[in-house]
Short mmCIF file of C-alpha atoms and ligand atoms in Angstrom, two decimals:
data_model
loop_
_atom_site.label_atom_id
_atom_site.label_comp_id
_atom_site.label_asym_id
_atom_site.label_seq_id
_atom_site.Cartn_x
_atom_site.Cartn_y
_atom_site.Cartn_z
CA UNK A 1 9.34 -24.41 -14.80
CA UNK A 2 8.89 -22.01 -11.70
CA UNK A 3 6.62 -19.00 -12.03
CA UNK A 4 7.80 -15.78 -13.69
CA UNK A 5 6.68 -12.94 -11.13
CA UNK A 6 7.25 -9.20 -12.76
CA UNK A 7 7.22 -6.67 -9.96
CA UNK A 8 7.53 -2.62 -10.66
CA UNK A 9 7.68 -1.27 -7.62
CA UNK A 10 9.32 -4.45 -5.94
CA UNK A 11 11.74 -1.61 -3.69
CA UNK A 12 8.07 -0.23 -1.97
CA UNK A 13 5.59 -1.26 1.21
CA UNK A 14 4.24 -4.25 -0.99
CA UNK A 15 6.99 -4.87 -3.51
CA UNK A 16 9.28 -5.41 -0.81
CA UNK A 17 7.51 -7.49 1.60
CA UNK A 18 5.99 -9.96 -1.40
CA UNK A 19 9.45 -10.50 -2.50
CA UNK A 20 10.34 -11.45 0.82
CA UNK A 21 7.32 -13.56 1.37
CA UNK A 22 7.63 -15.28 -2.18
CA UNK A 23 11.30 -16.21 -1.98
CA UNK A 24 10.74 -18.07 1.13
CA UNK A 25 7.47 -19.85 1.04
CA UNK A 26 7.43 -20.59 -2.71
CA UNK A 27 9.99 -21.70 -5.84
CA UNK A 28 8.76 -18.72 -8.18
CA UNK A 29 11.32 -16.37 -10.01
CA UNK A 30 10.66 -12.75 -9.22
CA UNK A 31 11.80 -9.69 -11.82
CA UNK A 32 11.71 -6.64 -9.77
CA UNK A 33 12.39 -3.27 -10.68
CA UNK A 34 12.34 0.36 -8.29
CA UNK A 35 14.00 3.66 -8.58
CA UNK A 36 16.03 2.50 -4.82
CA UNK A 37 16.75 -1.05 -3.35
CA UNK A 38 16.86 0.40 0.13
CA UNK A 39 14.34 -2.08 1.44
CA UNK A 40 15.41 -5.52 -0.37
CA UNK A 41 19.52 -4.85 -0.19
CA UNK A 42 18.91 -8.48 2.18
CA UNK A 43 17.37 -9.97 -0.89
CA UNK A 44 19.65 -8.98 -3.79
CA UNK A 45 22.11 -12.04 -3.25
CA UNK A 46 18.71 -14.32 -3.88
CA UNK A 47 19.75 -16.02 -7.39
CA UNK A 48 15.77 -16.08 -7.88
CA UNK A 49 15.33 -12.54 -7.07
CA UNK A 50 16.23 -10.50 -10.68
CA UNK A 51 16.50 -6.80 -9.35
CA UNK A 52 17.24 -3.97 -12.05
CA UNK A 53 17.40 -0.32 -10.55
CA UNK A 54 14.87 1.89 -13.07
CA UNK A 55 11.86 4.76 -13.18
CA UNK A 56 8.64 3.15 -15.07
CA UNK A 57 8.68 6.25 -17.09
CA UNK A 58 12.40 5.39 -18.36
CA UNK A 59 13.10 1.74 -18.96
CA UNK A 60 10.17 1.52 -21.00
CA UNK A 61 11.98 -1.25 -22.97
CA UNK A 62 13.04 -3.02 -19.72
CA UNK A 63 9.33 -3.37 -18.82
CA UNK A 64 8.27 -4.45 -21.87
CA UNK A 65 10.28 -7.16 -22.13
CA UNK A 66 9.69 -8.41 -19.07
CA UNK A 67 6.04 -8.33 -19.41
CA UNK A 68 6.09 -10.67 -22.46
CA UNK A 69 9.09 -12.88 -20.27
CA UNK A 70 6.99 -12.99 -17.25
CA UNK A 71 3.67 -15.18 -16.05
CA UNK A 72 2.15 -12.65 -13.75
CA UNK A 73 2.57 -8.68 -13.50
CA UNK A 74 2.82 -6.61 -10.22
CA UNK A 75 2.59 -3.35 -11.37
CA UNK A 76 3.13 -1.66 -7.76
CA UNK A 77 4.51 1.57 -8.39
CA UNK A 78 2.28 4.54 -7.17
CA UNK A 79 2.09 7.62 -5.06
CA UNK A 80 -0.11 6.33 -2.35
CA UNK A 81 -0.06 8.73 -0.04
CA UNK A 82 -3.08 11.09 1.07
CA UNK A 83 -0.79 14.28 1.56
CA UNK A 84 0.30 14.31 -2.30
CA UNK A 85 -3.09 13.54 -3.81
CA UNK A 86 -3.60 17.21 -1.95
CA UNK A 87 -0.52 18.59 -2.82
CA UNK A 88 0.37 17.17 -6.28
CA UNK A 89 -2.54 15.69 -8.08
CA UNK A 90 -1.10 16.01 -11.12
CA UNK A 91 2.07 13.63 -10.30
CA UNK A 92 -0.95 11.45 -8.82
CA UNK A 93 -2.42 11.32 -12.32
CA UNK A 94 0.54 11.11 -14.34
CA UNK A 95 2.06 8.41 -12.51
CA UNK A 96 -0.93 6.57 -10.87
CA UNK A 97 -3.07 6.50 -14.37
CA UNK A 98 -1.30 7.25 -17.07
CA UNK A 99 2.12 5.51 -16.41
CA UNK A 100 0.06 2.43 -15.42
CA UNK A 101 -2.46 2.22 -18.33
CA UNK A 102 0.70 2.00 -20.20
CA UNK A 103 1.53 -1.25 -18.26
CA UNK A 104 -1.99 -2.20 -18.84
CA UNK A 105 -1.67 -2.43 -22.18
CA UNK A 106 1.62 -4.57 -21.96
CA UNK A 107 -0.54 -6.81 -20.06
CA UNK A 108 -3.14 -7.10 -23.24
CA UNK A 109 -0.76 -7.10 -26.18
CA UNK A 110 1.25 -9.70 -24.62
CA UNK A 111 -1.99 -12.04 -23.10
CA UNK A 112 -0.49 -11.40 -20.05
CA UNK A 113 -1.74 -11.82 -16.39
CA UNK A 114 -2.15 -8.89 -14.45
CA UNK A 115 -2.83 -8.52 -10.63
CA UNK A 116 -3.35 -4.78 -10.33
CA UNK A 117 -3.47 -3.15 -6.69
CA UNK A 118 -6.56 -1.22 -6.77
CA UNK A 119 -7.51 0.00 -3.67
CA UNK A 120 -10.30 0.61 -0.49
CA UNK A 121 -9.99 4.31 -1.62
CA UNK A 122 -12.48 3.76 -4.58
CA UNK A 123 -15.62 3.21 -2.12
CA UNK A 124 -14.77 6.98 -1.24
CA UNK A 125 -17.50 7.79 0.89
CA UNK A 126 -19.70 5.11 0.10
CA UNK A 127 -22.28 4.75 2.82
CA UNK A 128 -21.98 0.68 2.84
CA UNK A 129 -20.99 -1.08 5.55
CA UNK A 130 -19.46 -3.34 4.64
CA UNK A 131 -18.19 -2.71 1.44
CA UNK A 132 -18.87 -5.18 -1.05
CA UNK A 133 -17.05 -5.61 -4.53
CA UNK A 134 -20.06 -6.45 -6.50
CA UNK A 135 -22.95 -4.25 -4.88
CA UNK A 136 -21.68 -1.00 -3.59
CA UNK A 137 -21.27 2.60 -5.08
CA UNK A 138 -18.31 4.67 -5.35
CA UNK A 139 -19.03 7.71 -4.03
CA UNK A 140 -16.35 10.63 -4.29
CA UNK A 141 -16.73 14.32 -3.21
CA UNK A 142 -16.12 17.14 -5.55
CA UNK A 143 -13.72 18.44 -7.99
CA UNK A 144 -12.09 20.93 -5.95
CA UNK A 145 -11.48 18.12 -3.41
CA UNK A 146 -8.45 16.88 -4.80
CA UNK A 147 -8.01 13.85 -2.44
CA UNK A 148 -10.44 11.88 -4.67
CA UNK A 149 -7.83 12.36 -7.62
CA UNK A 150 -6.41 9.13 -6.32
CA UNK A 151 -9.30 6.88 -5.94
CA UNK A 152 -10.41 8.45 -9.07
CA UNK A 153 -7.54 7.16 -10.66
CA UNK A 154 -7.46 3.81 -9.21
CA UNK A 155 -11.30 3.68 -9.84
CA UNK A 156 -10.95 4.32 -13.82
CA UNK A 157 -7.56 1.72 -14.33
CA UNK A 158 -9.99 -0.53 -12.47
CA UNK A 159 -12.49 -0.33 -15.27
CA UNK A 160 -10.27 -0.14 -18.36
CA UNK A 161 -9.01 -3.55 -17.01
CA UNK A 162 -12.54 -5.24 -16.39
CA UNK A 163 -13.72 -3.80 -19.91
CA UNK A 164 -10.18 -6.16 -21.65
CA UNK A 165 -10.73 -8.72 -19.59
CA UNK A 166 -14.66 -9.51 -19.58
CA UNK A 167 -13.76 -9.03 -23.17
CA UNK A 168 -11.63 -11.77 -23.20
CA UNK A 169 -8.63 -9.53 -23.61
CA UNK A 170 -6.69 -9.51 -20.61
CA UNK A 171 -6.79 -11.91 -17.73
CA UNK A 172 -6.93 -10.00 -14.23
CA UNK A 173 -7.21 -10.18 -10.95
CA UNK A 174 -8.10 -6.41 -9.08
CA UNK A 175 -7.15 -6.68 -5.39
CA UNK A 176 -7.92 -4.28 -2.94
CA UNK A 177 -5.88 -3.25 0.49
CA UNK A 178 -7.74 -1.81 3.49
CA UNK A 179 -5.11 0.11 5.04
CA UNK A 180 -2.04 -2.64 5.21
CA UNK A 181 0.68 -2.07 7.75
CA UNK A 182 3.76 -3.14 8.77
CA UNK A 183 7.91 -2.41 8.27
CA UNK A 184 8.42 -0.48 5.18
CA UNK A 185 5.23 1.10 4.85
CA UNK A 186 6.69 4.69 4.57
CA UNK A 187 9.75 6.04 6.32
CA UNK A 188 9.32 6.67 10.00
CA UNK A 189 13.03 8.08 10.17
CA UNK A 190 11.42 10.77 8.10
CA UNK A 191 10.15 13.81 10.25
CA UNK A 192 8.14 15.57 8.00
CA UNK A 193 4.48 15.72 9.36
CA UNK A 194 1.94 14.62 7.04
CA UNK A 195 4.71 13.02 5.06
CA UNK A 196 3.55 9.36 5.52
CA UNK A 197 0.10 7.32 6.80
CA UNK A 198 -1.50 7.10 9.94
CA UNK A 199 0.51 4.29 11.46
CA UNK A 200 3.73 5.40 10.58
CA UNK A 201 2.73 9.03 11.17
CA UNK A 202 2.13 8.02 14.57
CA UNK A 203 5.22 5.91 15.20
CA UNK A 204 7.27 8.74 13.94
CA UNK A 205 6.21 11.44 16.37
CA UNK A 206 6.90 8.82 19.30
CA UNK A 207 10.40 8.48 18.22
CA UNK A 208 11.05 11.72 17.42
CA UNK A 209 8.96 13.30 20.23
CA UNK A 210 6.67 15.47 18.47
CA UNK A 211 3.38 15.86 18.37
CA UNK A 212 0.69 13.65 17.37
CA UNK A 213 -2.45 14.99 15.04
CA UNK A 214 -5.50 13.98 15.16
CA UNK A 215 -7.08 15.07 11.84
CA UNK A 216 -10.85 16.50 12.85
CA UNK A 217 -10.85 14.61 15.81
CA UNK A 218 -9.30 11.10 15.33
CA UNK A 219 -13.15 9.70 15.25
CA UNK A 220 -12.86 8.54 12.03
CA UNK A 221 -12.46 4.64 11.53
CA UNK A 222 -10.16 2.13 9.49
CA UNK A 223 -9.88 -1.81 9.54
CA UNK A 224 -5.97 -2.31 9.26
CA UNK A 225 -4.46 -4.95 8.25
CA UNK A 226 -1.25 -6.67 9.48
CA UNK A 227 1.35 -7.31 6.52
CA UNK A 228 2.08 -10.61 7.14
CA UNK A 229 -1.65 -11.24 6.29
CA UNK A 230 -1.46 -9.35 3.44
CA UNK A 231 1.32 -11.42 2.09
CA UNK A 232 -0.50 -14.57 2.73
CA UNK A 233 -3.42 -13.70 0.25
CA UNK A 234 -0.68 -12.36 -1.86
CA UNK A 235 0.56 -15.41 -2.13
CA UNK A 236 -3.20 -17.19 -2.60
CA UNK A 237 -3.89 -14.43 -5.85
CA UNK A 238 -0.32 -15.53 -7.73
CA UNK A 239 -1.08 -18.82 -7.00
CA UNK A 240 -4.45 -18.71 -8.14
CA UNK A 241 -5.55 -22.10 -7.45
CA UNK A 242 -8.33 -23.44 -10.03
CA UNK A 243 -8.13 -20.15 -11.48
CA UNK A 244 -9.72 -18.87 -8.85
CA UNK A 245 -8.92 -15.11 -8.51
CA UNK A 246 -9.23 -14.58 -12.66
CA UNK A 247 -11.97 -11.75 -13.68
CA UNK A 248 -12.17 -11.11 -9.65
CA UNK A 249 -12.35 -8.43 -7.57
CA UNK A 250 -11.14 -9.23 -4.37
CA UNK A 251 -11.25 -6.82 -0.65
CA UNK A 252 -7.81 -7.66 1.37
CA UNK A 253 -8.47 -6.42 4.99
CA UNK A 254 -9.32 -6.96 8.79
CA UNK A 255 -13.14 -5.91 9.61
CA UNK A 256 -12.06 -7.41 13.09
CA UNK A 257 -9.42 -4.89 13.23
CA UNK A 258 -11.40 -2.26 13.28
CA UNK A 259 -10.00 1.22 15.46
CA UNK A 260 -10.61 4.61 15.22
CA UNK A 261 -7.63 6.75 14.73
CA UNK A 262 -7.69 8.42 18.50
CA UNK A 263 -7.84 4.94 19.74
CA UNK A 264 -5.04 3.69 17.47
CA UNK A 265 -3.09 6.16 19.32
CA UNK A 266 -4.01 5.64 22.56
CA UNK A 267 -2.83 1.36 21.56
CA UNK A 268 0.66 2.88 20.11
CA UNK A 269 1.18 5.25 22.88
CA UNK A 270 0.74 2.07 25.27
CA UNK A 271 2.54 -0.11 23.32
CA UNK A 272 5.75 2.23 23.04
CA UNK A 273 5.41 2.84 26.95
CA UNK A 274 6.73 -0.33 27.73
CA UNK A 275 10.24 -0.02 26.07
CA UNK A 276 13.23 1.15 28.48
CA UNK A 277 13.12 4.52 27.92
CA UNK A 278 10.08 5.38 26.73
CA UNK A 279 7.72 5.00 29.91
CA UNK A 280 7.51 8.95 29.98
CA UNK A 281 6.35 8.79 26.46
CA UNK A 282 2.63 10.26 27.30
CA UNK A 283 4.60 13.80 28.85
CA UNK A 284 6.72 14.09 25.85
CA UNK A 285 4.51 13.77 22.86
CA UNK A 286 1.52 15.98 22.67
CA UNK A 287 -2.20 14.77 21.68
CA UNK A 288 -3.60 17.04 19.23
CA UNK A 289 -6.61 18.23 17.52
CA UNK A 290 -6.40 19.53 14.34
CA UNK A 291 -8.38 20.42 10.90
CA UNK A 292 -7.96 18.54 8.02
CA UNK A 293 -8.04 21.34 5.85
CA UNK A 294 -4.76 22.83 8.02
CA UNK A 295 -3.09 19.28 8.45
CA UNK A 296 -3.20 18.59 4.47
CA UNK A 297 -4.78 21.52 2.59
CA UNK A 298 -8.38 22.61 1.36
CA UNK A 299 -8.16 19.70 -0.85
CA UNK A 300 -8.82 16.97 1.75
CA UNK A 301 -11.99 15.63 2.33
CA UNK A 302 -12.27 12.19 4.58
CA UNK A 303 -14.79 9.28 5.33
CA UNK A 304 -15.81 8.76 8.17
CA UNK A 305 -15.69 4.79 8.56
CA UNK A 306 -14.20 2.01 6.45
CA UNK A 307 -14.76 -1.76 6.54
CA UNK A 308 -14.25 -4.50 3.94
CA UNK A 309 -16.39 -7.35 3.17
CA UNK A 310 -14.11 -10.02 3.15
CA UNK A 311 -16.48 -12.57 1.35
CA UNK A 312 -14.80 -12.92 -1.85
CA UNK A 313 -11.23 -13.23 -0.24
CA UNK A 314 -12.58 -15.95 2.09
CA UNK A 315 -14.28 -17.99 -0.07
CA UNK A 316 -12.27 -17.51 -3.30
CA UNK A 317 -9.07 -17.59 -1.55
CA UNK A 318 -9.83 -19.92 1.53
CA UNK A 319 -8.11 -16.71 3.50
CA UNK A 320 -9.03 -15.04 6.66
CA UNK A 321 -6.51 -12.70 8.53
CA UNK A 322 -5.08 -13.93 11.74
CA UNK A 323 -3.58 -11.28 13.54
CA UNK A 324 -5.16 -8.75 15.98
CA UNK A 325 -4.35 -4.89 15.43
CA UNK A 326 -2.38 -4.84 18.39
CA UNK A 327 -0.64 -7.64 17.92
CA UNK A 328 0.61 -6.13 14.07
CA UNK A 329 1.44 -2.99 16.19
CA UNK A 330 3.83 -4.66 18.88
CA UNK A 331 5.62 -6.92 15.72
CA UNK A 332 6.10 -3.25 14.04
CA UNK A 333 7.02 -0.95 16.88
CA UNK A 334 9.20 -4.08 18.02
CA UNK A 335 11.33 -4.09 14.46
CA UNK A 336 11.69 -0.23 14.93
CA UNK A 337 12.15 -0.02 18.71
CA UNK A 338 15.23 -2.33 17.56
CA UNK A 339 16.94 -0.50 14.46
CA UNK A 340 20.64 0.08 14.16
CA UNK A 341 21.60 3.44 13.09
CA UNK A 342 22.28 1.37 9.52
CA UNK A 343 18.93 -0.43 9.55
CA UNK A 344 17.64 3.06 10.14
CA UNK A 345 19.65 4.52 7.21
CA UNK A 346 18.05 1.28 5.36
CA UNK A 347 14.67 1.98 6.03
CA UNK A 348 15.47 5.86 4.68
CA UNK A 349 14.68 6.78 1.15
CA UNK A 350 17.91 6.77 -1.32
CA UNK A 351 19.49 10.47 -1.19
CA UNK A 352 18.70 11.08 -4.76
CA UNK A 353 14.69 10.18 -3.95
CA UNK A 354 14.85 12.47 -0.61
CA UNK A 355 16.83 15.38 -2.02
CA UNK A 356 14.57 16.17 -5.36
CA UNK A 357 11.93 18.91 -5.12
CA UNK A 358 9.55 16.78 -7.35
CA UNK A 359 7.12 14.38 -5.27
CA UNK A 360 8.42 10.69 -4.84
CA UNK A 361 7.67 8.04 -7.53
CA UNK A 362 7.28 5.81 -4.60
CA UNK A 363 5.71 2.22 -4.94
CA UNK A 364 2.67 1.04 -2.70
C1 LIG B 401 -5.23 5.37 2.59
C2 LIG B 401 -4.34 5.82 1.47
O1 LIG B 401 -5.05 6.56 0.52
C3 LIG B 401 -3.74 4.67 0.74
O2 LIG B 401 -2.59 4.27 1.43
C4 LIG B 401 -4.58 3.46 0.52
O3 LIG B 401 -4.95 3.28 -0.82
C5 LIG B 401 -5.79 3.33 1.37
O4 LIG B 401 -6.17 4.43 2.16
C6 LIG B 401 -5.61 2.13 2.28
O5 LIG B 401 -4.51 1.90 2.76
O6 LIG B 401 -6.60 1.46 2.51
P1 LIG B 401 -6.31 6.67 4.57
O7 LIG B 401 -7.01 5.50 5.14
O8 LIG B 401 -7.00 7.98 4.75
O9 LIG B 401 -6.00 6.48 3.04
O10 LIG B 401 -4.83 6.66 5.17
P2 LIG B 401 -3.99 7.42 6.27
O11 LIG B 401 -3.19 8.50 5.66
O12 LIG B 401 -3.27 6.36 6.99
O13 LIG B 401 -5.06 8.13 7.25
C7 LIG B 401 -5.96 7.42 8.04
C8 LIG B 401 -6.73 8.39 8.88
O14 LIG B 401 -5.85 8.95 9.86
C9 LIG B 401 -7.31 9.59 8.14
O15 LIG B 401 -8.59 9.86 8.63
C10 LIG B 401 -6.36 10.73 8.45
O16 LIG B 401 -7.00 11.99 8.45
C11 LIG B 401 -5.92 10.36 9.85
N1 LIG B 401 -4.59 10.88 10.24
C12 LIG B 401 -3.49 10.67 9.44
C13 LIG B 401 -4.45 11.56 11.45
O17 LIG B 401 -5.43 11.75 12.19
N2 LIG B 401 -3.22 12.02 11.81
C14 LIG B 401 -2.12 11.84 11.04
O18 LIG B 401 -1.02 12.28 11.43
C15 LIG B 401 -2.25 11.13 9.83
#
């Protein structure tokens, strides 16, 4: 019998490129569920892809259901974005924590295996480099710095699922993405600044010709992470070979990729300059400098650097990422340079997601 896969959130960044990946590398059965489908409407024809449009807070029976039906569980559906942990912490908490412990407990009642996405966000502002699963702290800022809300969050989910499981309770794997990219992660049709992450950010104000921000300076530094890796050790954690992901904490990221966010810029900006079209792109889009506390709000507070220790995923996983930053960047700004008007509307957020005044339940 193929492998039951249970993915909430299977219509966001992760949900929708794992389904992809999964259908055609592996035989596994995948049980997907999102508020939209705008990203796997290629995949709903699949007879091993089981797609049922619902909110986590709503088909509370659905889930439940298909957590006892299903082998492993995905649960994939959070805000992830830095803007709303500023904005609306609250809808970070609600749907981040408490609509996930929820899940969590699912997971236990039914013996169930769960693969939850923490995240590079809990190291905060760890001074490590790198940072290791097993050795370093996780060092947040304070309360009134609303940002950490999220890794808070993350951080606390983490725990409540290594106290089941090292109790025998509930058997888990915690994986964690350094700053993944790739198509679908956010909307870059969308021209609201601040609206989406770096990458996308960036790629949005080149097609739309408006300005790019460097938050305090673009000196701060990320490892990113092409998605196509991603996948790959996606693939290696369901799989779990030996058992060898269960009761682990495991980093998912490129510490070769390493850029800081002027110089990601300056590799987009070069990249897009080659398209027909576009070769003017350095005259039409501004460079500038801004404060974080203008860009997002008082709330925000950043780190300066960022790097995984890739250890764990190498050795437990037999993984190592293959492809270069700016090679991830030309395979992304090449899918985008060559969206139709409907692959654009495709990539867009359903209507009823983009009208409502509440904050997205979007899925990582
Ligand atoms: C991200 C998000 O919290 C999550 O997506 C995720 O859990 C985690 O980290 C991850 O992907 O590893 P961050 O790395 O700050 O946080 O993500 P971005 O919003 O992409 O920002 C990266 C850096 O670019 C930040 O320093 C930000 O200030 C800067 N930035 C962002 C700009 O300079 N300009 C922009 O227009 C947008």
């Amino acid at each position: 019998m193929s492998l039951k896969v249970l993915i909430l959130g299977v219509n966001g960044f992760i949900g929708s490129n794992l389904s992809a990946h999964i259908l055609e590398n592996r035989d596994w059965e995948i049980y997907g569920l999102d508020i939209g489908r705008n990203k796997i409407s290629h995949l709903l024809d699949n007879p091993r892809f089981h797609y049922v449009e619902g909110d986590i807070n709503i088909s509370k029976e659905w889930i439940e259901y298909h957590v006892k039906k299903c082998d492993v569980i995905l649960p994939l559906v959070a805000i992830a974005n830095p803007s709303t942990y500023v904005s609306d912490p609250l809808s970070v908490f609600e749907l981040d924590f408490e609509a996930n412990l929820e899940i969590v407990r699912h997971c236990v009642k039914y013996k169930k295996r769960i693969l939850f996405p923490s995240t590079s966000e809990v190291y905060g502002m760890s001074m490590d480099s790198p940072y290791n699963e097993e050795t370093s702290t996780l060092v947040t800022g304070p309360i009134h710095k609303e940002r950490w809300i999220y890794s808070s969050c993350k951080q606390l989910l983490d725990r409540v699922i290594y106290a089941y499981g090292s109790r025998g309770a509930l058997p888990f794997t915690l994986f964690r993405p350094f700053n993944w990219f790739g198509t679908g992660l956010d909307n870059v049709w969308e021209p609201k600044e601040g609206s989406s992450r770096v990458i996308t950010q960036f790629l949005s104000a080149m097609l739309h010709d408006r300005d790019i921000n460097l938050v305090n300076g673009g000196e701060q530094r990320r490892c990113f992470l092409y998605v196509d890796d991603a996948m790959d050790a996606m693939l290696r954690i369901i799989e779990n070979k030996d058992n060898c992901a269960d009761g682990r904490i495991i980093n998912i990221g490129s510490p070769d990729n390493e850029s800081s966010v002027k110089q990601l810029a300056e590799t987009m900006l070069n990249i897009v300059a080659e398209y027909p079209g576009y070769e003017n792109i350095r005259e039409r889009v501004n460079v500038n400098v801004v404060e974080g506390r203008t860009y997002y709000g008082e709330g925000y507070q950043d780190l300066v650097t960022r790097v995984p220790c890739i250890d764990n995923a190498k050795n437990l996983l037999g993984w190592t990422p293959s492809t270069s930053l700016e090679d991830g960047l030309r395979k992304m700004i090449a899918y985008y340079m060559a969206a139709s008007p409907s692959e654009q509307d495709l990539d867009a957020n359903p209507p009823s997601i983009k009208t409502s005044t509440t904050p997205q339940k979007i899925a990582v």
